Amino acid sequence: MPDGLTDAAAQVRLDLLRRPCLTAGGSELPLSRKDAALLAVIALDGSAMRDVLATMLWPQAGPSRARANLRQRRFRLARHAGGALLMGDERLALAKHVLHSARDLDASLSADPQACDGEWLEGLSYEDCPEMEQWLQLARERWRVLRSQALARVASAHEDAERIAPALQLAVRLAAQEPLSDHAHRRLMRLHHLRGDLGAALDVYRRFAERLDAELGELPDEETAALAA
């Protein structure tokens, strides 16, 4: 354990997807809408300017009141976490011991192929905070891209190591997340074939071809069609 960290601080984890919460020392704290937004911006962007965050989250307050609100929330979160959760003064970043979905997607998916499911701050809305709402819409798309890339990387690693079952689980998720992607469906077809299930592989191709035709009026690309043949 790094010097200066309590047991509680060493176990801090953020869930910023379907059920935003902070877990420290075995105790779980559901995050309020503003606390979840504060931590989600810093987690996904890596860091954020204090005054920018304050304005995003309290647009109707003056600069001084907004900074005071941010300071109070920072203190309350640190008290629950058993130590500083956010580092810095003008620019804030999460402490290095704080784990969250975007910090190491590959490790999370390697340990559990079903990990990291859900949207970024799923179900939350910030219509009263226009800048935060705009950030969140873009952040959700960034999260989907990051997760798709990680699903593909970890699936490839499992396939290269001939761990077909977890590779297949990841490939199923990737194809569901990228329903019009030839590459994602070729991976899924190949893994079904490697598992010895030709029927499942051909069914993936058939359903993919039907969806492409229905939504885009297109056929699978030549490489996908050749794999099916």
XYZ file of N, CA and C in Angstrom, residues 172 175-176 179-180 185 188-189 192 199-215 220:
81
model
N -19.874 -11.187 -28.762
C -21.335 -11.018 -28.767
C -21.700 -9.602 -28.320
N -20.725 -7.060 -31.143
C -21.643 -7.076 -32.280
C -22.974 -6.412 -31.915
N -23.424 -6.594 -30.677
C -24.657 -5.943 -30.244
C -24.482 -4.432 -30.157
N -24.039 -2.897 -34.327
C -24.886 -3.805 -35.116
C -24.699 -3.707 -36.627
N -24.048 -2.665 -37.118
C -23.851 -2.508 -38.562
C -22.381 -2.644 -38.955
N -18.958 -8.446 -36.826
C -19.695 -9.672 -37.133
C -18.784 -10.752 -37.715
N -17.342 -12.432 -34.722
C -18.321 -13.313 -34.081
C -18.508 -14.593 -34.891
N -18.577 -14.482 -36.208
C -18.683 -15.672 -37.065
C -17.478 -16.585 -36.890
N -17.519 -18.466 -33.497
C -18.478 -19.574 -33.510
C -17.906 -20.765 -34.282
N -23.423 -23.703 -37.711
C -24.775 -23.172 -37.824
C -24.909 -21.803 -37.183
N -24.303 -21.625 -35.996
C -24.364 -20.331 -35.317
C -23.626 -19.269 -36.114
N -22.485 -19.648 -36.703
C -21.718 -18.698 -37.502
C -22.530 -18.211 -38.695
N -23.193 -19.124 -39.394
C -23.994 -18.747 -40.556
C -25.235 -17.959 -40.150
N -25.765 -18.247 -38.972
C -26.924 -17.496 -38.492
C -26.539 -16.047 -38.200
N -25.345 -15.842 -37.663
C -24.857 -14.480 -37.443
C -24.813 -13.730 -38.770
N -24.286 -14.392 -39.807
C -24.192 -13.744 -41.123
C -25.589 -13.421 -41.661
N -26.509 -14.370 -41.567
C -27.854 -14.156 -42.104
C -28.532 -12.968 -41.424
N -28.484 -12.938 -40.106
C -29.146 -11.851 -39.377
C -28.482 -10.507 -39.648
N -27.157 -10.510 -39.791
C -26.429 -9.277 -40.102
C -26.811 -8.771 -41.489
N -26.864 -9.681 -42.466
C -27.231 -9.290 -43.835
C -28.646 -8.726 -43.883
N -29.555 -9.329 -43.144
C -30.936 -8.852 -43.120
C -31.025 -7.459 -42.507
N -30.269 -7.226 -41.453
C -30.318 -5.913 -40.811
C -29.711 -4.839 -41.705
N -28.571 -5.143 -42.341
C -27.971 -4.175 -43.262
C -28.944 -3.805 -44.374
N -29.597 -4.805 -44.925
C -30.541 -4.553 -46.014
C -31.714 -3.713 -45.537
N -32.241 -4.039 -44.352
C -33.414 -3.323 -43.846
C -33.085 -1.873 -43.489
N -31.913 -1.633 -42.894
C -31.607 -0.294 -42.392
C -30.852 0.572 -43.385
N -23.505 -7.165 -46.808
C -22.210 -7.258 -46.116
C -21.080 -7.070 -47.113
